[in-house]
CSV table of C-alpha atoms and ligand atoms in Angstrom, one decimal:
chain,number,residue,atom,x,y,z
A,1,MET,CA,-29.4,10.6,1.0
A,2,ILE,CA,-27.1,9.7,3.6
A,3,ALA,CA,-23.3,10.1,2.9
A,4,ILE,CA,-20.3,8.2,4.4
A,5,THR,CA,-17.4,9.7,5.3
A,6,ALA,CA,-13.7,8.1,5.1
A,7,ALA,CA,-15.5,5.5,2.8
A,8,SER,CA,-12.6,3.5,1.1
A,9,GLY,CA,-11.8,2.6,4.5
A,10,HIS,CA,-12.3,-0.3,6.4
A,11,LEU,CA,-15.1,0.3,8.3
A,12,GLY,CA,-16.2,2.5,5.4
A,13,HIS,CA,-16.7,-0.7,3.2
A,14,ARG,CA,-18.7,-2.5,5.6
A,15,ALA,CA,-21.2,0.1,6.8
A,16,VAL,CA,-21.5,1.0,2.7
A,17,GLU,CA,-22.4,-3.0,2.8
A,18,ALA,CA,-24.6,-3.3,5.8
A,19,LEU,CA,-26.3,0.4,4.0
A,20,LEU,CA,-27.5,-1.1,1.2
A,21,LYS,CA,-29.1,-4.2,2.7
A,22,ARG,CA,-31.6,-1.6,3.5
A,23,VAL,CA,-31.4,1.6,1.5
A,24,PRO,CA,-30.9,2.0,-2.9
A,25,ALA,CA,-27.5,2.6,-4.1
A,26,ALA,CA,-28.8,5.8,-5.6
A,27,GLY,CA,-29.5,7.4,-1.9
A,28,LEU,CA,-26.2,6.4,-0.6
A,29,VAL,CA,-23.1,9.5,-1.4
A,30,ALA,CA,-19.5,8.5,-0.6
A,31,LEU,CA,-17.1,11.0,0.8
A,32,VAL,CA,-13.1,10.1,0.4
A,33,ARG,CA,-10.3,12.1,-0.5
A,34,HIS,CA,-9.1,10.1,-3.3
A,35,PRO,CA,-12.6,9.8,-5.9
A,36,GLU,CA,-10.1,8.3,-8.0
A,37,ARG,CA,-9.5,5.4,-6.6
A,38,ALA,CA,-13.0,4.8,-5.0
A,39,GLY,CA,-13.9,3.0,-8.3
A,40,ASP,CA,-15.5,-0.1,-6.3
A,41,LEU,CA,-17.9,2.2,-4.8
A,42,ALA,CA,-18.7,4.2,-7.7
A,43,ALA,CA,-19.4,0.7,-9.2
A,44,LEU,CA,-21.6,-0.5,-6.9
A,45,GLY,CA,-23.6,2.7,-7.8
A,46,LEU,CA,-22.8,5.5,-5.2
A,47,GLN,CA,-22.5,9.1,-5.8
A,48,VAL,CA,-18.9,9.9,-4.9
A,49,ARG,CA,-17.4,12.8,-3.8
A,50,GLU,CA,-14.5,14.3,-3.0
A,51,GLY,CA,-14.6,14.9,1.0
A,52,ASP,CA,-11.3,15.6,3.0
A,53,TYR,CA,-10.9,16.2,6.2
A,54,ASP,CA,-7.6,18.7,5.8
A,55,ARG,CA,-9.5,20.6,2.2
A,56,PRO,CA,-12.7,21.9,4.3
A,57,GLU,CA,-13.6,24.1,1.0
A,58,THR,CA,-14.3,20.2,-0.3
A,59,LEU,CA,-16.5,19.3,2.4
A,60,ALA,CA,-19.4,21.7,1.7
A,61,PRO,CA,-20.0,20.6,-1.9
A,62,ALA,CA,-19.6,17.2,-0.6
A,63,LEU,CA,-22.8,17.4,1.8
A,64,ALA,CA,-25.1,19.2,-0.6
A,65,GLY,CA,-28.2,17.4,-0.1
A,66,VAL,CA,-27.6,15.5,2.2
A,67,GLU,CA,-29.9,14.6,5.0
A,68,LYS,CA,-27.6,12.0,7.4
A,69,LEU,CA,-24.0,11.6,7.7
A,70,LEU,CA,-22.0,8.9,8.6
A,71,PHE,CA,-19.0,10.4,10.5
A,72,ILE,CA,-15.7,7.5,10.0
A,73,SER,CA,-13.3,9.4,12.6
A,74,GLY,CA,-10.4,10.0,10.7
A,75,SER,CA,-7.2,8.2,10.5
A,76,GLU,CA,-4.3,10.6,11.4
A,77,VAL,CA,-3.8,10.8,15.5
A,78,GLY,CA,-3.2,14.1,16.3
A,79,ARG,CA,-4.3,15.6,13.5
A,80,ARG,CA,-8.3,14.8,14.3
A,81,VAL,CA,-9.6,17.8,15.9
A,82,PRO,CA,-9.4,20.1,13.1
A,83,GLN,CA,-9.9,17.6,11.1
A,84,HIS,CA,-12.9,16.6,12.5
A,85,ARG,CA,-14.4,21.0,13.6
A,86,ALA,CA,-13.7,20.7,9.5
A,87,VAL,CA,-16.6,18.3,8.9
A,88,VAL,CA,-18.7,19.7,12.5
A,89,ASP,CA,-18.9,23.1,10.6
A,90,ALA,CA,-19.9,21.4,7.1
A,91,ALA,CA,-22.4,19.3,8.0
A,92,ARG,CA,-23.8,22.6,10.3
A,93,ARG,CA,-24.2,24.6,7.3
A,94,ALA,CA,-25.3,22.0,5.0
A,95,GLY,CA,-27.8,21.6,7.7
A,96,VAL,CA,-27.4,17.7,7.8
A,97,ARG,CA,-30.3,16.6,9.6
A,98,LEU,CA,-28.5,13.9,11.6
A,99,VAL,CA,-24.6,13.4,12.2
A,100,ALA,CA,-23.8,9.7,13.4
A,101,TYR,CA,-20.1,10.1,15.2
A,102,THR,CA,-17.8,6.8,15.4
A,103,SER,CA,-16.5,7.3,18.8
A,104,ILE,CA,-14.1,5.1,21.2
A,105,LEU,CA,-16.0,2.8,23.9
A,106,HIS,CA,-16.6,4.9,27.1
A,107,ALA,CA,-15.7,8.6,25.8
A,108,ASP,CA,-16.5,10.3,28.4
A,109,THR,CA,-14.1,9.1,31.0
A,110,SER,CA,-11.5,6.6,29.2
A,111,ARG,CA,-8.2,7.5,30.1
A,112,VAL,CA,-7.1,6.1,27.1
A,113,LEU,CA,-5.0,8.6,25.1
A,114,LEU,CA,-6.8,8.0,21.7
A,115,ALA,CA,-10.0,8.5,22.9
A,116,THR,CA,-8.8,12.8,23.4
A,117,GLU,CA,-9.4,13.5,20.1
A,118,HIS,CA,-13.4,11.5,19.9
A,119,ARG,CA,-13.7,13.3,22.9
A,120,GLU,CA,-13.9,16.9,21.8
A,121,THR,CA,-14.8,15.8,18.8
A,122,GLU,CA,-18.5,14.9,21.0
A,123,ALA,CA,-17.7,18.1,22.4
A,124,LEU,CA,-17.3,19.9,18.9
A,125,LEU,CA,-20.7,18.1,17.5
A,126,ARG,CA,-23.2,18.6,21.0
A,127,ALA,CA,-21.9,22.5,20.6
A,128,SER,CA,-23.2,22.8,16.8
A,129,GLY,CA,-26.5,22.7,17.1
A,130,VAL,CA,-26.1,19.5,14.7
A,131,PRO,CA,-28.6,17.0,15.6
A,132,TYR,CA,-26.2,13.6,16.3
A,133,VAL,CA,-26.0,10.5,17.6
A,134,LEU,CA,-22.9,9.1,19.0
A,135,LEU,CA,-21.9,5.4,18.0
A,136,ARG,CA,-18.5,4.6,20.6
A,137,ASN,CA,-17.1,1.8,19.0
A,138,GLY,CA,-15.1,-0.7,21.1
A,139,TRP,CA,-11.9,-2.8,19.8
A,140,TYR,CA,-12.4,-4.3,16.3
A,141,LEU,CA,-11.9,-7.8,16.7
A,142,GLU,CA,-9.7,-7.3,13.3
A,143,ASN,CA,-6.9,-5.8,15.5
A,144,TYR,CA,-6.0,-9.1,16.9
A,145,THR,CA,-6.6,-11.3,14.5
A,146,GLU,CA,-5.2,-9.5,11.9
A,147,HIS,CA,-1.5,-10.4,12.7
A,148,LEU,CA,-2.4,-14.0,13.8
A,149,ALA,CA,1.2,-14.7,11.8
A,150,PRO,CA,3.5,-13.7,13.9
A,151,ALA,CA,1.9,-15.3,16.6
A,152,LEU,CA,1.8,-18.7,15.2
A,153,ALA,CA,5.2,-18.0,14.6
A,154,HIS,CA,6.6,-17.3,17.3
A,155,GLY,CA,4.3,-19.5,19.6
A,156,ALA,CA,3.7,-16.2,21.5
A,157,ILE,CA,0.8,-12.9,21.6
A,158,ALA,CA,2.6,-10.0,23.5
A,159,GLY,CA,0.6,-7.1,25.1
A,160,SER,CA,0.1,-4.9,29.0
A,161,ALA,CA,-3.2,-5.8,28.8
A,162,GLY,CA,-3.1,-8.3,31.4
A,163,ASN,CA,-6.3,-10.0,32.9
A,164,GLY,CA,-8.1,-6.7,31.4
A,165,ARG,CA,-11.2,-8.0,29.0
A,166,ILE,CA,-12.2,-6.6,25.5
A,167,ALA,CA,-15.3,-6.3,24.3
A,168,ALA,CA,-14.4,-6.5,20.8
A,169,ALA,CA,-16.9,-7.2,17.8
A,170,SER,CA,-15.8,-7.0,14.3
A,171,ARG,CA,-16.0,-4.1,11.8
A,172,ALA,CA,-19.0,-5.5,10.3
A,173,ASP,CA,-21.2,-5.5,13.1
A,174,TYR,CA,-20.6,-1.7,14.1
A,175,ALA,CA,-21.4,-0.9,10.7
A,176,GLU,CA,-24.6,-2.9,11.0
A,177,ALA,CA,-25.5,-1.0,13.8
A,178,ALA,CA,-24.3,2.7,12.4
A,179,ALA,CA,-27.0,1.0,9.5
A,180,ALA,CA,-29.4,0.7,11.7
A,181,VAL,CA,-29.2,4.0,13.3
A,182,LEU,CA,-29.3,6.2,10.4
A,183,THR,CA,-31.9,4.6,8.6
A,184,GLY,CA,-33.7,4.0,12.1
A,185,THR,CA,-36.2,6.8,13.8
A,186,GLY,CA,-35.4,8.1,17.1
A,187,HIS,CA,-31.6,8.0,17.3
A,188,GLU,CA,-30.4,11.8,18.0
A,189,ARG,CA,-28.6,12.8,20.9
A,190,ARG,CA,-28.6,9.1,21.5
A,191,VAL,CA,-25.1,7.7,23.1
A,192,TYR,CA,-24.4,4.0,22.2
A,193,GLU,CA,-21.8,2.2,23.7
A,194,LEU,CA,-21.5,-0.4,21.2
A,195,ALA,CA,-19.4,-3.6,22.3
A,196,GLY,CA,-18.9,-7.7,21.3
A,197,THR,CA,-18.8,-10.8,24.1
A,198,PRO,CA,-15.8,-10.1,26.2
A,199,PHE,CA,-12.3,-11.9,26.0
A,200,THR,CA,-8.7,-12.0,27.7
A,201,MET,CA,-5.9,-12.1,26.0
A,202,ALA,CA,-5.0,-15.2,27.3
A,203,ASP,CA,-8.4,-16.2,26.0
A,204,LEU,CA,-7.4,-15.1,22.8
A,205,ALA,CA,-4.4,-16.6,22.9
A,206,ALA,CA,-5.8,-20.1,24.3
A,207,GLU,CA,-8.0,-19.8,21.2
A,208,VAL,CA,-5.9,-19.3,18.9
A,209,SER,CA,-3.6,-21.9,19.7
A,210,ARG,CA,-6.6,-24.5,19.3
A,211,GLN,CA,-7.7,-23.7,16.2
A,212,ALA,CA,-4.4,-24.3,14.7
A,213,GLY,CA,-3.5,-26.8,16.8
A,214,LYS,CA,0.1,-25.6,17.8
A,215,PRO,CA,1.6,-23.7,21.2
A,216,VAL,CA,0.5,-20.1,21.7
A,217,ALA,CA,0.5,-18.1,25.4
A,218,TYR,CA,-0.2,-14.2,25.9
A,219,ARG,CA,3.1,-12.7,27.4
A,220,ASP,CA,2.0,-10.2,29.5
A,221,LEU,CA,5.1,-7.3,29.4
A,222,PRO,CA,6.2,-4.1,31.2
A,223,PRO,CA,5.2,-1.0,28.9
A,224,ALA,CA,8.5,-0.5,28.1
A,225,GLU,CA,8.9,-4.1,27.3
A,226,TYR,CA,6.1,-4.8,25.3
A,227,ARG,CA,7.2,-1.0,23.2
A,228,ALA,CA,10.5,-2.5,22.5
A,229,VAL,CA,8.3,-5.8,21.0
A,230,LEU,CA,6.0,-3.3,18.7
A,231,VAL,CA,9.3,-0.7,17.7
A,232,GLY,CA,11.6,-4.0,16.8
A,233,ALA,CA,8.7,-5.5,14.7
A,234,GLY,CA,8.9,-2.5,13.0
A,235,LEU,CA,5.8,0.1,14.0
A,236,PRO,CA,7.0,3.6,14.3
A,237,GLY,CA,7.3,4.9,18.1
A,238,PRO,CA,3.8,7.2,18.4
A,239,TYR,CA,1.9,4.3,16.8
A,240,ALA,CA,4.2,2.0,19.9
A,241,ASP,CA,3.1,3.9,22.4
A,242,ALA,CA,-0.3,4.5,21.6
A,243,LEU,CA,-1.1,0.6,21.9
A,244,VAL,CA,1.1,0.1,25.0
A,245,ASP,CA,-1.6,2.8,25.9
A,246,ALA,CA,-4.2,1.7,24.6
A,247,ASP,CA,-3.6,-1.8,26.6
A,248,LEU,CA,-3.0,-0.3,29.9
A,249,GLY,CA,-6.3,1.1,29.4
A,250,VAL,CA,-7.7,-2.5,28.6
A,251,ALA,CA,-6.0,-3.6,31.8
A,252,ARG,CA,-8.0,-0.9,33.1
A,253,GLY,CA,-11.4,-2.2,32.6
A,254,GLU,CA,-11.8,0.8,30.1
A,255,LEU,CA,-12.6,-1.6,26.7
A,256,ASP,CA,-15.1,-4.0,28.5
A,257,ASP,CA,-19.0,-2.7,28.8
A,258,ALA,CA,-21.2,-5.3,29.1
A,259,SER,CA,-24.8,-2.5,27.8
A,260,GLY,CA,-25.6,-5.0,25.0
A,261,GLU,CA,-26.3,-2.1,22.7
A,262,LEU,CA,-24.6,-3.3,19.9
A,263,GLN,CA,-26.7,-6.3,20.1
A,264,ARG,CA,-29.6,-4.6,20.2
A,265,LEU,CA,-29.5,-2.4,17.3
A,266,ILE,CA,-28.1,-5.0,15.2
A,267,GLY,CA,-31.1,-7.4,16.4
A,268,ARG,CA,-28.1,-10.8,16.5
A,269,PRO,CA,-25.0,-11.7,18.7
A,270,SER,CA,-22.0,-10.0,17.6
A,271,THR,CA,-20.0,-12.0,16.0
A,272,PRO,CA,-17.7,-14.0,18.5
A,273,LEU,CA,-13.9,-14.3,19.0
A,274,ALA,CA,-14.1,-17.8,17.6
A,275,SER,CA,-15.3,-16.9,14.6
A,276,ALA,CA,-13.0,-14.1,13.7
A,277,VAL,CA,-10.0,-16.3,14.6
A,278,ALA,CA,-11.3,-19.1,12.1
A,279,ALA,CA,-11.6,-16.7,9.2
A,280,ALA,CA,-8.7,-15.4,10.5
A,281,LEU,CA,-6.5,-18.5,10.4
A,282,ALA,CA,-8.6,-19.7,7.0
A,283,ALA,CA,-7.0,-16.1,5.4
A,284,LEU,CA,-3.4,-16.9,5.8
A,285,PRO,CA,-1.2,-18.2,3.5
A,286,ALA,CA,-0.8,-22.6,3.4
A,287,PRO,CA,2.4,-22.9,5.6
B,301,LIG,N1,-12.2,0.5,16.9
B,301,LIG,C1,-11.0,0.1,17.0
B,301,LIG,O1,-10.7,-1.0,17.1
B,301,LIG,C2,-10.5,0.8,16.0
B,301,LIG,C3,-9.1,1.0,15.2
B,301,LIG,C4,-8.3,1.7,14.4
B,301,LIG,C5,-9.2,2.8,13.8
B,301,LIG,N2,-9.9,3.3,14.4
B,301,LIG,C6,-10.8,4.6,13.9
B,301,LIG,O2,-12.1,4.1,13.0
B,301,LIG,C7,-11.9,4.7,12.0
B,301,LIG,C8,-12.3,4.0,10.9
B,301,LIG,O3,-11.3,2.5,10.9
B,301,LIG,P1,-10.8,2.1,9.7
B,301,LIG,O4,-10.6,0.5,9.8
B,301,LIG,O5,-11.5,1.7,7.9
B,301,LIG,O6,-9.5,2.4,9.2
B,301,LIG,P2,-9.0,2.6,8.2
B,301,LIG,O7,-9.7,1.8,7.2
B,301,LIG,O8,-7.7,3.0,8.3
B,301,LIG,O9,-9.5,3.7,7.0
B,301,LIG,C9,-9.7,4.9,7.5
B,301,LIG,C10,-9.8,6.3,6.5
B,301,LIG,O10,-10.3,7.7,7.0
B,301,LIG,C11,-10.0,7.8,6.0
B,301,LIG,N3,-9.3,9.5,6.0
B,301,LIG,C12,-8.2,9.3,6.8
B,301,LIG,N4,-8.1,11.0,7.1
B,301,LIG,C13,-8.2,11.4,6.0
B,301,LIG,C14,-9.0,12.7,5.3
B,301,LIG,N5,-8.1,14.1,5.8
B,301,LIG,N6,-10.0,13.5,5.2
B,301,LIG,C15,-10.9,11.8,4.6
B,301,LIG,N7,-10.8,10.8,5.1
B,301,LIG,C16,-9.5,10.2,5.6
B,301,LIG,C17,-8.6,7.1,4.7
B,301,LIG,O11,-9.0,7.2,3.8
B,301,LIG,P3,-7.8,6.6,2.3
B,301,LIG,O12,-8.5,5.6,2.0
B,301,LIG,O13,-7.7,8.1,1.2
B,301,LIG,O14,-6.3,7.2,3.7
B,301,LIG,C18,-9.9,5.9,4.9
B,301,LIG,O15,-10.9,5.9,4.2
B,301,LIG,C19,-10.7,4.9,11.7
B,301,LIG,O16,-10.2,6.3,10.6
B,301,LIG,C20,-9.5,5.1,13.1
B,301,LIG,O17,-10.1,6.6,13.7
B,301,LIG,C21,-10.8,2.4,15.3
């Protein structure tokens, strides 16, 4: 039995799809905060169980009979260490034989603030005695392609990433890597740095411009100015701070990677930027 935490999220759904290509639905358990909202996962034939990182009492029954666990990191930044500790404790008590944790690229050396909770979770896993494998995911291509409408409207994409390279891949790529690890053998204690083909923010703007047939330029801004742009667009301050900090990490090269481990695990090239841009532009409402 393979369970997936945060199965209701974007990556969780892609992971379920990838696992269903390899194992029958009867061997999969979706852990979600709100089972009543997970009708789509139940309709696929998965068992749906309540698994709330904030309610440790839900996690032990959720992991009963589970051999392997895809542990997708929570989305509530700042609260994730106690949440993740609850998952690791429950996995240890349930005797889970492999926990695959979705961490962040170069978690051990990254100075990006978002890496802190991942680093602590990796340490919790190592200390727990539970067999684990670390899936250190790079940035999602979708982070860059899901918001192209304002870029086209303004003819500009803003950021503080300088000429830093972003080795992003699609959520589906990372999900497929997770499915390969969970259904394969010999992955215990391995640390996978998972990343796509690198591009700069200027490359992104040029690709959007080329495909949309409109001028779109990358505007590299000082951090305070970029923060003001994000807050002006309606983002909460702490979220804007995290995005600015992540861009500074990109500028330092911390979101780049040329290990090729993602491509080896999935047995194909990862999704190119051009394909992700094309899919996102095709999904935009007609002007
Ligand atoms: N690599 C990247 O570029 C990148 C970007 C953003 C995030 N991330 C990380 O990767 C994770 C997965 O990404 P995603 O795109 O799937 O994010 P997402 O679509 O926002 O999904 C987040 C998931 O976390 C679940 N969750 C939040 N709090 C929880 C709790 N207390 N107990 C149980 N589940 C909880 C959510 O459940 P509900 O459906 O109930 O809300 C949802 O299923 C994120 O949570 C974050 O840690 C990575």
